[in-house]
Coordinates of C-alpha atoms in Angstrom, one line a residue:
M1 CA 94.6 37.9 -40.5
S2 CA 92.5 40.5 -40.6
A3 CA 90.5 41.0 -44.0
D4 CA 93.6 44.2 -44.7
G5 CA 95.8 42.2 -43.8
P6 CA 97.7 41.0 -40.7
D7 CA 96.1 42.6 -37.2
S8 CA 99.7 43.8 -36.1
A9 CA 98.6 45.5 -33.4
L10 CA 96.6 42.2 -32.3
E11 CA 100.7 40.6 -32.0
T12 CA 101.7 43.0 -30.9
L13 CA 99.4 43.7 -27.8
L14 CA 99.5 40.5 -26.3
L15 CA 103.6 40.7 -26.2
P16 CA 104.2 42.3 -22.6
L17 CA 102.2 38.8 -21.3
L18 CA 104.0 36.4 -23.5
D19 CA 107.1 37.4 -23.5
G20 CA 107.4 39.8 -19.4
P21 CA 106.8 41.4 -18.2
L22 CA 102.7 41.2 -18.1
A23 CA 101.4 38.8 -16.2
W24 CA 97.8 37.7 -17.3
P25 CA 96.0 37.4 -13.9
E26 CA 94.3 34.2 -12.9
A27 CA 91.8 35.1 -10.5
G28 CA 89.3 37.3 -12.5
G29 CA 91.5 36.6 -16.1
A30 CA 91.3 39.9 -18.3
L31 CA 87.6 42.0 -20.4
F32 CA 89.4 43.4 -23.6
L33 CA 87.6 46.4 -25.4
R34 CA 87.4 47.2 -28.4
A35 CA 88.6 43.2 -29.1
R36 CA 89.2 41.9 -32.3
D37 CA 89.8 37.9 -33.2
G38 CA 93.2 36.4 -34.8
W39 CA 95.8 34.4 -34.5
P40 CA 97.5 36.3 -32.0
L41 CA 94.6 35.6 -29.3
H42 CA 94.4 31.4 -30.2
Q43 CA 98.6 31.0 -28.6
R44 CA 97.7 30.0 -25.7
A45 CA 94.4 30.2 -23.1
W46 CA 93.5 33.1 -21.5
P47 CA 91.6 31.9 -18.1
G48 CA 89.1 34.5 -17.4
L49 CA 88.8 37.0 -20.3
V50 CA 86.0 38.1 -21.8
C51 CA 85.4 40.5 -25.2
E52 CA 83.2 43.7 -25.8
Q53 CA 83.0 44.7 -29.5
S54 CA 80.4 46.5 -30.8
F55 CA 81.5 46.0 -34.6
R56 CA 79.5 43.3 -36.0
P57 CA 81.4 41.6 -38.4
E58 CA 84.1 41.2 -35.5
A59 CA 81.6 39.8 -33.2
D60 CA 80.7 37.3 -34.8
A61 CA 84.4 36.5 -35.3
L62 CA 84.9 36.4 -31.9
Q63 CA 81.7 34.7 -31.3
R64 CA 83.1 32.1 -33.9
S65 CA 85.9 31.4 -32.8
G66 CA 84.4 31.0 -29.0
L67 CA 85.8 33.5 -27.1
P68 CA 82.5 35.3 -25.0
L69 CA 81.1 38.6 -25.3
V70 CA 80.0 41.1 -22.4
E71 CA 77.7 43.9 -23.1
A72 CA 79.0 47.5 -23.4
D73 CA 77.4 48.1 -19.9
A74 CA 78.6 45.8 -18.1
D75 CA 80.3 47.2 -14.9
T76 CA 82.2 44.8 -13.8
R77 CA 85.8 45.2 -13.0
H78 CA 89.0 43.8 -14.3
P79 CA 92.1 43.1 -12.7
L80 CA 93.8 43.7 -15.9
V81 CA 92.1 46.2 -19.7
L82 CA 92.8 45.5 -22.8
L83 CA 92.3 47.5 -25.3
L84 CA 93.0 48.3 -29.1
P85 CA 92.0 52.0 -29.2
P86 CA 89.8 53.3 -32.6
R87 CA 91.1 56.3 -34.7
Q88 CA 88.9 58.8 -33.5
R89 CA 90.7 60.8 -30.9
E90 CA 88.1 61.5 -28.7
E91 CA 86.5 58.5 -28.7
A92 CA 89.8 57.0 -28.1
R93 CA 90.4 59.3 -24.9
A94 CA 86.5 58.3 -23.9
L95 CA 87.5 54.3 -24.2
Y96 CA 91.0 54.4 -22.5
A97 CA 88.0 56.6 -19.1
R98 CA 86.5 53.5 -19.1
A99 CA 89.2 51.0 -19.0
I100 CA 90.2 52.8 -15.8
A101 CA 86.8 53.2 -14.5
R102 CA 86.5 49.0 -15.0
T103 CA 90.0 48.2 -13.9
A104 CA 90.0 46.9 -10.1
P105 CA 91.9 48.1 -7.6
D106 CA 95.6 47.4 -8.4
G107 CA 94.6 46.3 -12.0
R108 CA 96.2 47.6 -15.2
V109 CA 95.8 48.3 -18.0
L110 CA 97.5 47.8 -21.3
A111 CA 97.3 49.0 -24.6
C112 CA 98.8 48.8 -28.7
L113 CA 98.3 51.2 -31.7
R114 CA 100.2 51.4 -34.9
N115 CA 102.8 53.8 -35.1
D116 CA 101.4 55.1 -38.1
E117 CA 97.4 55.4 -35.9
G118 CA 98.7 57.5 -33.1
A119 CA 101.3 55.2 -31.0
K120 CA 103.2 57.9 -29.3
S121 CA 99.9 60.6 -28.6
G122 CA 98.3 56.7 -27.5
E123 CA 100.5 56.4 -25.4
A124 CA 100.6 60.2 -23.1
D125 CA 96.9 60.2 -23.5
L126 CA 96.3 57.2 -21.9
A127 CA 100.3 58.6 -19.5
R128 CA 97.9 62.2 -18.5
L129 CA 94.9 59.8 -16.9
A130 CA 96.9 57.1 -15.5
G131 CA 99.8 58.1 -14.1
P132 CA 103.1 56.5 -15.8
V133 CA 102.6 53.9 -18.8
A134 CA 105.7 51.1 -19.1
S135 CA 105.8 50.4 -22.9
L136 CA 107.9 47.6 -26.2
T137 CA 107.9 48.8 -29.4
K138 CA 108.1 45.8 -31.9
N139 CA 105.9 45.6 -35.5
K140 CA 106.0 49.2 -35.7
C141 CA 103.6 49.0 -33.8
R142 CA 103.8 50.6 -29.6
A143 CA 102.3 48.6 -26.4
F144 CA 101.6 50.7 -23.3
W145 CA 101.0 49.7 -19.9
T146 CA 100.0 51.5 -16.6
A147 CA 101.5 50.4 -13.2
P148 CA 98.5 49.2 -10.6
L149 CA 96.0 51.5 -11.4
H150 CA 94.1 52.8 -7.9
G151 CA 91.2 54.4 -10.3
A152 CA 92.5 57.7 -12.3
A153 CA 96.0 59.7 -11.7
D154 CA 93.6 62.5 -12.6
P155 CA 90.5 62.8 -10.8
A156 CA 89.2 66.4 -13.1
L157 CA 90.6 65.3 -16.5
F158 CA 88.8 61.2 -16.3
A159 CA 85.6 62.9 -15.8
E160 CA 86.1 65.2 -18.6
W161 CA 87.6 62.6 -20.9
R162 CA 84.2 59.7 -20.2
Q163 CA 81.9 62.1 -21.8
L164 CA 83.7 62.9 -24.9
D165 CA 81.6 60.9 -27.1
A166 CA 78.6 61.1 -25.4
P167 CA 75.7 61.8 -27.5
R168 CA 75.3 65.3 -29.1
A169 CA 73.3 67.3 -31.1
I170 CA 74.9 68.2 -34.8
A171 CA 73.3 70.0 -37.5
G172 CA 72.2 72.7 -35.9
G173 CA 70.2 70.1 -33.9
R174 CA 68.4 68.3 -37.0
F175 CA 70.7 64.6 -35.8
T176 CA 72.1 63.1 -32.5
S177 CA 75.4 61.6 -32.7
R178 CA 78.6 61.7 -31.0
P179 CA 82.3 60.6 -31.5
G180 CA 83.5 56.8 -33.8
V181 CA 80.8 57.0 -35.4
F182 CA 80.8 57.7 -39.8
A183 CA 80.6 61.7 -40.5
W184 CA 80.2 62.2 -36.9
D185 CA 79.7 65.4 -36.8
R186 CA 78.2 66.2 -39.9
I187 CA 75.9 65.9 -42.9
D188 CA 78.2 63.3 -44.9
A189 CA 78.3 65.3 -48.4
A190 CA 77.7 61.4 -50.5
S191 CA 74.5 60.6 -48.4
A192 CA 73.5 64.7 -48.6
L193 CA 73.5 64.0 -52.9
L194 CA 72.2 60.9 -52.5
A195 CA 69.1 62.1 -50.1
A196 CA 68.4 65.2 -52.7
H197 CA 68.2 62.8 -55.7
L198 CA 65.1 60.5 -55.0
P199 CA 62.5 60.1 -56.1
P200 CA 59.0 61.2 -54.5
D201 CA 57.7 57.3 -56.1
L202 CA 59.4 55.8 -54.5
H203 CA 57.1 53.2 -52.0
G204 CA 56.4 50.0 -50.4
E205 CA 59.3 48.5 -47.4
A206 CA 62.9 49.4 -48.2
A207 CA 65.4 49.0 -46.4
D208 CA 69.0 51.4 -45.3
L209 CA 72.1 49.4 -45.3
G210 CA 74.6 51.1 -43.9
A211 CA 72.3 53.5 -42.3
G212 CA 74.7 55.0 -40.2
Y213 CA 72.6 56.9 -37.6
G214 CA 69.9 57.2 -39.4
Y215 CA 70.1 59.9 -41.8
L216 CA 69.9 59.2 -44.8
A217 CA 67.0 56.6 -44.1
H218 CA 65.4 59.8 -41.8
E219 CA 65.5 61.2 -45.9
L220 CA 64.5 59.2 -48.3
L221 CA 60.4 59.5 -44.9
A222 CA 60.6 63.0 -45.0
R223 CA 60.5 62.8 -49.4
C224 CA 59.0 59.6 -50.3
P225 CA 55.9 59.4 -48.4
R226 CA 54.9 55.9 -50.0
I227 CA 57.1 54.6 -47.9
T228 CA 55.3 52.7 -45.5
A229 CA 58.1 50.0 -43.6
L230 CA 62.1 51.0 -43.2
D231 CA 64.1 48.3 -41.7
L232 CA 67.5 49.8 -41.3
Y233 CA 70.9 47.4 -41.2
E234 CA 74.6 49.2 -39.3
A235 CA 77.0 46.8 -38.6
E236 CA 78.1 49.6 -35.7
R237 CA 75.7 49.4 -33.3
R238 CA 77.3 52.7 -31.6
A239 CA 75.8 54.0 -34.7
L240 CA 72.0 51.7 -34.9
D241 CA 71.4 53.3 -31.3
L242 CA 71.5 57.3 -32.4
A243 CA 69.3 55.5 -35.2
R244 CA 66.6 54.9 -32.8
M245 CA 67.4 57.4 -31.2
N246 CA 67.4 60.2 -34.2
L247 CA 63.4 58.2 -36.1
A248 CA 61.9 57.7 -32.8
A249 CA 59.3 60.3 -34.3
Q250 CA 58.8 59.0 -37.0
G251 CA 57.8 55.5 -36.1
A252 CA 54.2 56.4 -35.4
R253 CA 53.6 56.4 -39.0
V254 CA 55.3 53.9 -40.5
D255 CA 57.2 50.7 -39.4
L256 CA 60.8 50.8 -38.4
A257 CA 62.7 47.8 -38.0
Y258 CA 66.8 47.7 -36.9
H259 CA 69.7 45.4 -37.3
W260 CA 73.1 45.5 -35.2
H261 CA 74.2 42.7 -38.5
D262 CA 77.0 42.9 -40.8
V263 CA 75.3 43.6 -44.4
T264 CA 77.4 41.7 -45.8
T265 CA 76.3 38.5 -45.0
G266 CA 73.0 37.9 -47.1
L267 CA 70.1 40.2 -45.5
G268 CA 66.8 37.5 -45.1
K269 CA 63.8 40.0 -46.8
R270 CA 62.4 41.4 -49.5
F271 CA 62.2 45.7 -50.5
D272 CA 60.9 47.4 -52.8
V273 CA 63.4 49.7 -52.4
I274 CA 66.5 49.5 -51.1
V275 CA 68.5 52.4 -50.4
S276 CA 72.5 52.9 -49.3
N277 CA 76.0 54.8 -49.1
P278 CA 77.9 51.2 -48.3
P279 CA 81.1 51.3 -46.7
F280 CA 84.6 50.8 -48.7
H281 CA 86.4 50.6 -45.8
A282 CA 86.4 47.5 -43.6
Q283 CA 88.9 48.6 -39.6
G284 CA 92.0 49.4 -41.0
R285 CA 93.0 52.3 -43.9
A286 CA 92.6 50.3 -46.8
D287 CA 90.2 50.3 -49.3
R288 CA 87.9 47.1 -49.6
P289 CA 85.7 48.2 -52.6
D290 CA 84.5 44.1 -52.6
I291 CA 82.6 45.1 -49.2
G292 CA 80.8 47.9 -51.7
R293 CA 80.1 44.7 -54.5
R294 CA 78.9 42.1 -51.7
F295 CA 76.6 45.3 -50.6
I296 CA 75.4 45.4 -54.0
A297 CA 74.7 41.5 -54.6
V298 CA 72.8 41.8 -51.6
A299 CA 70.9 44.4 -52.8
A300 CA 70.1 42.6 -56.1
E301 CA 68.9 39.9 -54.2
A302 CA 66.5 40.7 -51.0
L303 CA 64.9 43.4 -53.7
R304 CA 61.5 42.5 -55.3
P305 CA 60.4 42.2 -59.4
G306 CA 61.0 45.6 -59.8
G307 CA 62.3 46.9 -57.0
R308 CA 65.2 49.5 -57.2
L309 CA 68.3 50.3 -55.6
W310 CA 69.6 53.5 -54.6
L311 CA 73.3 53.4 -54.2
V312 CA 76.2 56.6 -53.6
A313 CA 78.8 55.8 -54.6
N314 CA 82.8 57.6 -54.4
R315 CA 83.4 58.5 -57.9
H316 CA 87.2 56.0 -58.3
L317 CA 85.4 53.1 -56.6
P318 CA 84.9 50.4 -59.8
Y319 CA 81.3 49.7 -59.0
E320 CA 79.7 50.2 -62.7
A321 CA 80.4 46.0 -63.0
E322 CA 78.8 43.6 -60.2
L323 CA 75.9 46.8 -60.8
A324 CA 75.5 46.1 -64.1
R325 CA 75.8 42.2 -64.1
Q326 CA 72.8 42.1 -60.6
F327 CA 70.3 44.7 -63.0
A328 CA 68.6 44.5 -65.9
Q329 CA 69.1 48.5 -65.9
V330 CA 71.8 50.5 -63.9
R331 CA 71.7 54.2 -64.9
V332 CA 74.1 57.0 -63.4
V333 CA 71.8 60.0 -62.2
V334 CA 74.4 62.4 -61.1
Q335 CA 78.6 62.7 -61.3
A336 CA 79.2 65.4 -58.9
E337 CA 80.9 66.6 -55.0
G338 CA 83.9 63.5 -56.4
F339 CA 80.9 61.1 -56.3
K340 CA 77.6 59.1 -57.9
V341 CA 75.4 58.0 -57.7
F342 CA 72.9 54.6 -59.7
E343 CA 69.5 53.8 -60.5
A344 CA 69.4 50.3 -60.4
T345 CA 66.3 48.2 -61.0
R346 CA 65.2 44.7 -61.0
L347 CA 64.0 42.7 -63.6
P348 CA 59.8 42.1 -62.9

Protein backbone atom coordinates (compact mmCIF):
# COMPACT_ATOMS: atom_id res chain seq x y z
CA MET A 1 0.00 0.00 0.00
CA SER A 2 1.45 3.35 -1.00
CA ALA A 3 0.56 6.62 0.65
CA ASP A 4 -1.70 7.36 -2.30
CA GLY A 5 -3.44 3.98 -2.29
CA PRO A 6 -2.71 0.44 -3.55
CA ASP A 7 0.40 0.35 -5.75
CA SER A 8 -1.15 -1.26 -8.80
CA ALA A 9 1.86 -0.48 -10.99
CA LEU A 10 4.24 -2.36 -8.66
CA GLU A 11 1.83 -5.29 -8.46
CA THR A 12 1.46 -5.48 -12.23
CA LEU A 13 5.19 -5.06 -12.87
CA LEU A 14 5.88 -8.36 -11.11
CA LEU A 15 3.10 -10.40 -12.72
CA PRO A 16 5.20 -11.59 -15.70
CA LEU A 17 7.71 -12.97 -13.19
CA LEU A 18 5.12 -14.58 -10.92
CA ASP A 19 2.79 -16.07 -13.53
CA GLY A 20 5.15 -16.31 -16.52
CA PRO A 21 6.22 -15.73 -19.23
CA LEU A 22 9.45 -14.41 -17.67
CA ALA A 23 11.72 -16.28 -15.27
CA TRP A 24 13.63 -14.62 -12.48
CA PRO A 25 17.38 -14.75 -13.23
CA GLU A 26 18.78 -16.85 -10.42
CA ALA A 27 22.35 -15.94 -11.45
CA GLY A 28 23.02 -12.22 -11.38
CA GLY A 29 19.69 -11.08 -9.95
CA ALA A 30 18.10 -7.84 -11.07
CA LEU A 31 18.36 -4.10 -10.75
CA PHE A 32 15.14 -2.22 -9.89
CA LEU A 33 15.26 1.43 -11.02
CA ARG A 34 12.92 3.83 -9.21
CA ALA A 35 12.10 0.99 -6.89
CA ARG A 36 9.24 1.24 -4.42
CA ASP A 37 8.52 -0.99 -1.47
CA GLY A 38 5.14 -2.68 -1.14
CA TRP A 39 3.51 -6.01 -0.50
CA PRO A 40 4.04 -7.27 -4.09
CA LEU A 41 7.79 -7.28 -3.48
CA HIS A 42 7.33 -9.62 -0.52
CA GLN A 43 5.28 -12.34 -2.19
CA ARG A 44 8.40 -14.41 -2.75
CA ALA A 45 12.17 -14.18 -2.58
CA TRP A 46 13.97 -12.30 -5.35
CA PRO A 47 17.57 -13.53 -5.11
CA GLY A 48 20.11 -10.90 -6.08
CA LEU A 49 17.65 -8.00 -6.29
CA VAL A 50 19.16 -4.54 -5.76
CA CYS A 51 17.24 -1.27 -5.82
CA GLU A 52 17.93 2.31 -6.86
CA GLN A 53 15.80 5.19 -5.59
CA SER A 54 16.60 8.92 -5.37
CA PHE A 55 13.43 9.91 -3.44
CA ARG A 56 14.28 9.66 0.25
CA PRO A 57 10.94 8.45 1.68
CA GLU A 58 10.87 5.57 -0.80
CA ALA A 59 14.57 4.81 -0.22
CA ASP A 60 13.96 4.72 3.54
CA ALA A 61 11.00 2.35 3.09
CA LEU A 62 13.12 -0.01 0.98
CA GLN A 63 15.86 -0.03 3.60
CA ARG A 64 13.38 -0.72 6.39
CA SER A 65 12.24 -3.78 4.43
CA GLY A 66 15.80 -5.02 4.10
CA LEU A 67 16.04 -4.41 0.35
CA PRO A 68 19.57 -3.37 -0.67
CA LEU A 69 20.10 0.03 -2.28
CA VAL A 70 22.77 0.91 -4.83
CA GLU A 71 24.01 4.28 -6.06
CA ALA A 72 22.74 5.74 -9.31
CA ASP A 73 26.25 5.96 -10.76
CA ALA A 74 27.10 2.28 -10.35
CA ASP A 75 27.91 0.56 -13.66
CA THR A 76 27.26 -3.11 -12.85
CA ARG A 77 25.15 -4.81 -15.52
CA HIS A 78 22.29 -7.17 -14.73
CA PRO A 79 20.37 -9.91 -16.56
CA LEU A 80 17.11 -8.13 -15.69
CA VAL A 81 16.39 -4.46 -15.15
CA LEU A 82 13.00 -3.51 -13.68
CA LEU A 83 11.69 0.01 -13.70
CA LEU A 84 8.68 2.11 -12.81
CA PRO A 85 9.06 5.05 -15.19
CA PRO A 86 8.26 8.58 -14.00
CA ARG A 87 5.51 10.67 -15.61
CA GLN A 88 7.86 13.33 -17.01
CA ARG A 89 8.51 12.20 -20.62
CA GLU A 90 12.13 13.31 -21.05
CA GLU A 91 13.12 11.86 -17.70
CA ALA A 92 11.34 8.60 -18.52
CA ARG A 93 13.04 8.28 -21.91
CA ALA A 94 16.43 8.89 -20.30
CA LEU A 95 15.60 6.18 -17.76
CA TYR A 96 14.75 3.67 -20.53
CA ALA A 97 18.14 4.38 -22.08
CA ARG A 98 19.90 3.95 -18.75
CA ALA A 99 18.04 0.68 -18.14
CA ILE A 100 19.36 -0.69 -21.44
CA ALA A 101 22.86 0.50 -20.55
CA ARG A 102 22.63 -1.44 -17.26
CA THR A 103 21.36 -4.65 -18.94
CA ALA A 104 23.81 -7.52 -19.41
CA PRO A 105 24.07 -9.33 -22.78
CA ASP A 106 20.92 -11.39 -23.37
CA GLY A 107 19.24 -9.54 -20.51
CA ARG A 108 15.82 -7.88 -20.54
CA VAL A 109 14.18 -4.66 -19.43
CA LEU A 110 10.76 -4.96 -17.74
CA ALA A 111 8.70 -1.83 -17.06
CA CYS A 112 5.19 -0.94 -15.94
CA LEU A 113 2.99 2.14 -16.06
CA ARG A 114 -0.56 2.93 -15.12
CA ASN A 115 -2.85 3.35 -18.14
CA ASP A 116 -3.73 6.89 -17.06
CA GLU A 117 -0.03 7.77 -16.75
CA GLY A 118 0.94 7.03 -20.34
CA ALA A 119 1.33 3.25 -20.44
CA LYS A 120 0.87 2.94 -24.21
CA SER A 121 3.28 5.78 -24.89
CA GLY A 122 5.81 4.28 -22.51
CA GLU A 123 5.58 0.92 -24.24
CA ALA A 124 6.06 2.58 -27.62
CA ASP A 125 9.08 4.50 -26.34
CA LEU A 126 10.79 1.36 -25.06
CA ALA A 127 10.07 -0.40 -28.37
CA ARG A 128 11.64 2.48 -30.32
CA LEU A 129 14.78 2.11 -28.30
CA ALA A 130 15.03 -1.65 -27.75
CA GLY A 131 13.06 -3.30 -30.55
CA PRO A 132 9.89 -5.39 -30.23
CA VAL A 133 8.35 -5.69 -26.78
CA ALA A 134 5.69 -7.95 -25.26
CA SER A 135 3.11 -6.78 -22.77
CA LEU A 136 0.25 -7.67 -20.46
CA THR A 137 -2.46 -5.50 -18.98
CA LYS A 138 -4.09 -5.81 -15.56
CA ASN A 139 -5.10 -3.56 -12.67
CA LYS A 140 -5.49 -0.66 -15.15
CA CYS A 141 -1.76 -0.92 -15.80
CA ARG A 142 0.47 -2.23 -18.54
CA ALA A 143 3.66 -4.23 -17.97
CA PHE A 144 5.95 -4.46 -21.00
CA TRP A 145 9.30 -6.09 -21.59
CA THR A 146 11.99 -6.49 -24.21
CA ALA A 147 13.38 -9.52 -25.96
CA PRO A 148 16.90 -10.53 -24.87
CA LEU A 149 19.10 -7.52 -25.59
CA HIS A 150 22.53 -6.85 -26.99
CA GLY A 151 22.43 -3.10 -26.59
CA ALA A 152 19.92 -0.69 -28.10
CA ALA A 153 18.17 -1.43 -31.38
CA ASP A 154 18.69 2.22 -32.37
CA PRO A 155 22.13 3.35 -31.14
CA ALA A 156 21.68 6.94 -32.32
CA LEU A 157 18.37 7.30 -30.48
CA PHE A 158 19.92 5.63 -27.44
CA ALA A 159 22.72 8.22 -27.34
CA GLU A 160 20.19 11.04 -27.72
CA TRP A 161 17.84 9.78 -25.02
CA ARG A 162 20.61 9.18 -22.48
CA GLN A 163 21.11 12.95 -22.41
CA LEU A 164 17.45 13.96 -22.21
CA ASP A 165 17.48 14.53 -18.44
CA ALA A 166 20.96 16.06 -18.27
CA PRO A 167 21.34 19.26 -16.20
CA ARG A 168 20.90 22.44 -18.22
CA ALA A 169 20.58 26.19 -17.78
CA ILE A 170 17.11 27.66 -17.17
CA ALA A 171 15.69 31.10 -16.37
CA GLY A 172 18.06 32.88 -18.69
CA GLY A 173 21.05 31.04 -17.27
CA ARG A 174 20.36 31.98 -13.63
CA PHE A 175 19.89 28.37 -12.50
CA THR A 176 20.74 24.83 -13.51
CA SER A 177 17.94 22.28 -13.53
CA ARG A 178 16.92 19.01 -15.20
CA PRO A 179 13.72 17.21 -16.22
CA GLY A 180 11.93 15.38 -13.45
CA VAL A 181 12.52 17.74 -10.54
CA PHE A 182 9.70 20.01 -9.36
CA ALA A 183 9.04 22.92 -11.77
CA TRP A 184 12.24 21.91 -13.50
CA ASP A 185 12.13 24.29 -16.48
CA ARG A 186 10.97 27.50 -14.81
CA ILE A 187 10.86 29.52 -11.63
CA ASP A 188 7.85 28.22 -9.76
CA ALA A 189 5.21 30.95 -9.42
CA ALA A 190 4.43 30.15 -5.78
CA SER A 191 8.10 30.24 -4.78
CA ALA A 192 8.56 33.50 -6.67
CA LEU A 193 5.63 35.04 -4.80
CA LEU A 194 7.10 34.00 -1.46
CA ALA A 195 10.55 35.26 -2.41
CA ALA A 196 9.15 38.65 -3.43
CA HIS A 197 7.67 39.16 0.06
CA LEU A 198 10.58 37.97 2.20
CA PRO A 199 11.50 40.88 4.52
CA PRO A 200 15.16 41.95 4.62
CA ASP A 201 15.23 41.79 8.44
CA LEU A 202 15.24 37.97 8.52
CA HIS A 203 18.44 36.98 10.27
CA GLY A 204 20.40 34.18 11.90
CA GLU A 205 20.39 30.49 11.03
CA ALA A 206 17.84 29.51 8.41
CA ALA A 207 16.44 26.38 6.75
CA ASP A 208 14.62 25.75 3.48
CA LEU A 209 12.26 22.78 3.74
CA GLY A 210 11.69 21.14 0.36
CA ALA A 211 14.44 23.15 -1.30
CA GLY A 212 14.12 21.77 -4.85
CA TYR A 213 16.88 22.99 -7.15
CA GLY A 214 17.62 25.87 -4.80
CA TYR A 215 15.66 28.87 -6.11
CA LEU A 216 14.04 29.91 -2.83
CA ALA A 217 17.27 29.41 -0.87
CA HIS A 218 19.11 31.55 -3.41
CA GLU A 219 16.53 34.33 -3.12
CA LEU A 220 16.53 34.20 0.68
CA LEU A 221 20.27 34.80 0.74
CA ALA A 222 20.05 37.54 -1.88
CA ARG A 223 17.24 39.44 -0.12
CA CYS A 224 18.21 38.88 3.53
CA PRO A 225 21.89 39.74 4.07
CA ARG A 226 21.75 39.00 7.82
CA ILE A 227 21.23 35.26 7.26
CA THR A 228 24.42 33.65 8.57
CA ALA A 229 23.81 29.97 7.78
CA LEU A 230 21.37 28.02 5.63
CA ASP A 231 20.43 24.33 5.70
CA LEU A 232 18.65 22.93 2.64
CA TYR A 233 16.40 19.89 3.14
CA GLU A 234 15.21 18.04 0.05
CA ALA A 235 13.79 14.53 -0.40
CA GLU A 236 14.73 14.19 -4.08
CA ARG A 237 18.48 13.70 -4.38
CA ARG A 238 18.54 14.74 -8.04
CA ALA A 239 17.14 18.14 -7.00
CA LEU A 240 19.51 18.50 -4.05
CA ASP A 241 22.51 17.93 -6.32
CA LEU A 242 21.28 20.82 -8.47
CA ALA A 243 20.88 23.04 -5.41
CA ARG A 244 24.55 22.45 -4.61
CA MET A 245 25.44 23.76 -8.07
CA ASN A 246 23.10 26.72 -7.89
CA LEU A 247 24.30 27.90 -4.48
CA ALA A 248 27.99 27.12 -4.89
CA ALA A 249 28.92 30.79 -5.17
CA GLN A 250 27.12 31.59 -1.89
CA GLY A 251 29.29 29.23 0.15
CA ALA A 252 31.98 31.86 0.65
CA ARG A 253 29.51 34.19 2.40
CA VAL A 254 27.38 31.89 4.55
CA ASP A 255 27.60 28.37 5.95
CA LEU A 256 25.60 26.03 3.72
CA ALA A 257 24.51 22.48 4.53
CA TYR A 258 22.64 20.09 2.24
CA HIS A 259 20.45 17.29 3.58
CA TRP A 260 18.96 14.45 1.50
CA HIS A 261 16.15 14.09 3.97
CA ASP A 262 12.45 13.37 4.48
CA VAL A 263 11.31 16.50 6.32
CA THR A 264 8.25 14.72 7.73
CA THR A 265 10.55 12.72 10.03
CA GLY A 266 11.77 15.89 11.78
CA LEU A 267 14.95 17.93 11.53
CA GLY A 268 16.98 17.51 14.73
CA LYS A 269 18.29 21.11 14.57
CA ARG A 270 17.02 24.53 15.64
CA PHE A 271 16.71 27.62 13.45
CA ASP A 272 15.81 31.30 13.59
CA VAL A 273 14.10 31.33 10.17
CA ILE A 274 12.44 28.66 8.06
CA VAL A 275 11.14 29.15 4.52
CA SER A 276 9.12 26.55 2.65
CA ASN A 277 7.02 25.84 -0.38
CA PRO A 278 5.97 22.40 0.87
CA PRO A 279 4.99 19.61 -1.52
CA PHE A 280 1.36 18.57 -1.60
CA HIS A 281 1.79 15.39 -3.62
CA ALA A 282 3.85 12.31 -2.84
CA GLN A 283 4.55 10.13 -5.90
CA GLY A 284 0.92 9.87 -6.95
CA ARG A 285 -1.58 12.37 -8.31
CA ALA A 286 -3.82 12.81 -5.30
CA ASP A 287 -3.56 15.96 -3.18
CA ARG A 288 -1.71 15.25 0.07
CA PRO A 289 -2.31 18.26 2.35
CA ASP A 290 -1.16 16.08 5.24
CA ILE A 291 2.40 16.50 3.94
CA GLY A 292 2.17 20.28 4.15
CA ARG A 293 0.60 20.10 7.61
CA ARG A 294 3.47 17.91 8.75
CA PHE A 295 5.99 20.40 7.31
CA ILE A 296 4.30 23.10 9.41
CA ALA A 297 4.49 20.99 12.57
CA VAL A 298 8.15 20.14 11.95
CA ALA A 299 8.94 23.82 11.35
CA ALA A 300 7.29 24.74 14.63
CA GLU A 301 9.37 22.12 16.45
CA ALA A 302 12.58 23.33 14.83
CA LEU A 303 12.21 27.09 15.30
CA ARG A 304 13.79 28.79 18.27
CA PRO A 305 11.59 31.02 20.47
CA GLY A 306 10.67 34.06 18.39
CA GLY A 307 11.61 32.22 15.20
CA ARG A 308 9.67 32.89 12.01
CA LEU A 309 8.23 30.60 9.34
CA TRP A 310 7.58 32.01 5.86
CA LEU A 311 5.45 29.59 3.87
CA VAL A 312 3.60 29.62 0.55
CA ALA A 313 0.79 27.29 -0.51
CA ASN A 314 -1.89 26.88 -3.11
CA ARG A 315 -4.91 28.87 -2.00
CA HIS A 316 -7.16 25.79 -1.74
CA LEU A 317 -4.91 23.91 0.70
CA PRO A 318 -6.26 23.91 4.29
CA TYR A 319 -3.20 24.95 6.31
CA GLU A 320 -4.69 27.72 8.47
CA ALA A 321 -5.85 25.46 11.29
CA GLU A 322 -2.46 23.75 11.60
CA LEU A 323 -0.64 27.08 11.55
CA ALA A 324 -2.93 28.43 14.28
CA ARG A 325 -2.39 25.30 16.36
CA GLN A 326 1.39 25.39 16.09
CA PHE A 327 2.18 29.12 16.22
CA ALA A 328 1.39 32.04 18.50
CA GLN A 329 1.04 34.55 15.68
CA VAL A 330 -0.04 33.87 12.11
CA ARG A 331 -0.80 36.34 9.37
CA VAL A 332 -1.61 36.09 5.70
CA VAL A 333 0.94 38.30 3.99
CA VAL A 334 -0.57 38.17 0.50
CA GLN A 335 -3.00 36.20 -1.62
CA ALA A 336 -2.34 36.38 -5.35
CA GLU A 337 -2.15 34.21 -8.48
CA GLY A 338 -3.91 31.33 -6.72
CA PHE A 339 -1.42 31.23 -3.83
CA LYS A 340 -1.20 32.52 -0.28
CA VAL A 341 1.88 33.51 1.70
CA PHE A 342 1.95 33.15 5.50
CA GLU A 343 4.22 34.44 8.20
CA ALA A 344 4.04 32.46 11.44
CA THR A 345 5.97 33.38 14.59
CA ARG A 346 6.83 31.12 17.48
CA LEU A 347 6.32 32.42 21.00
CA PRO A 348 9.44 34.09 22.49
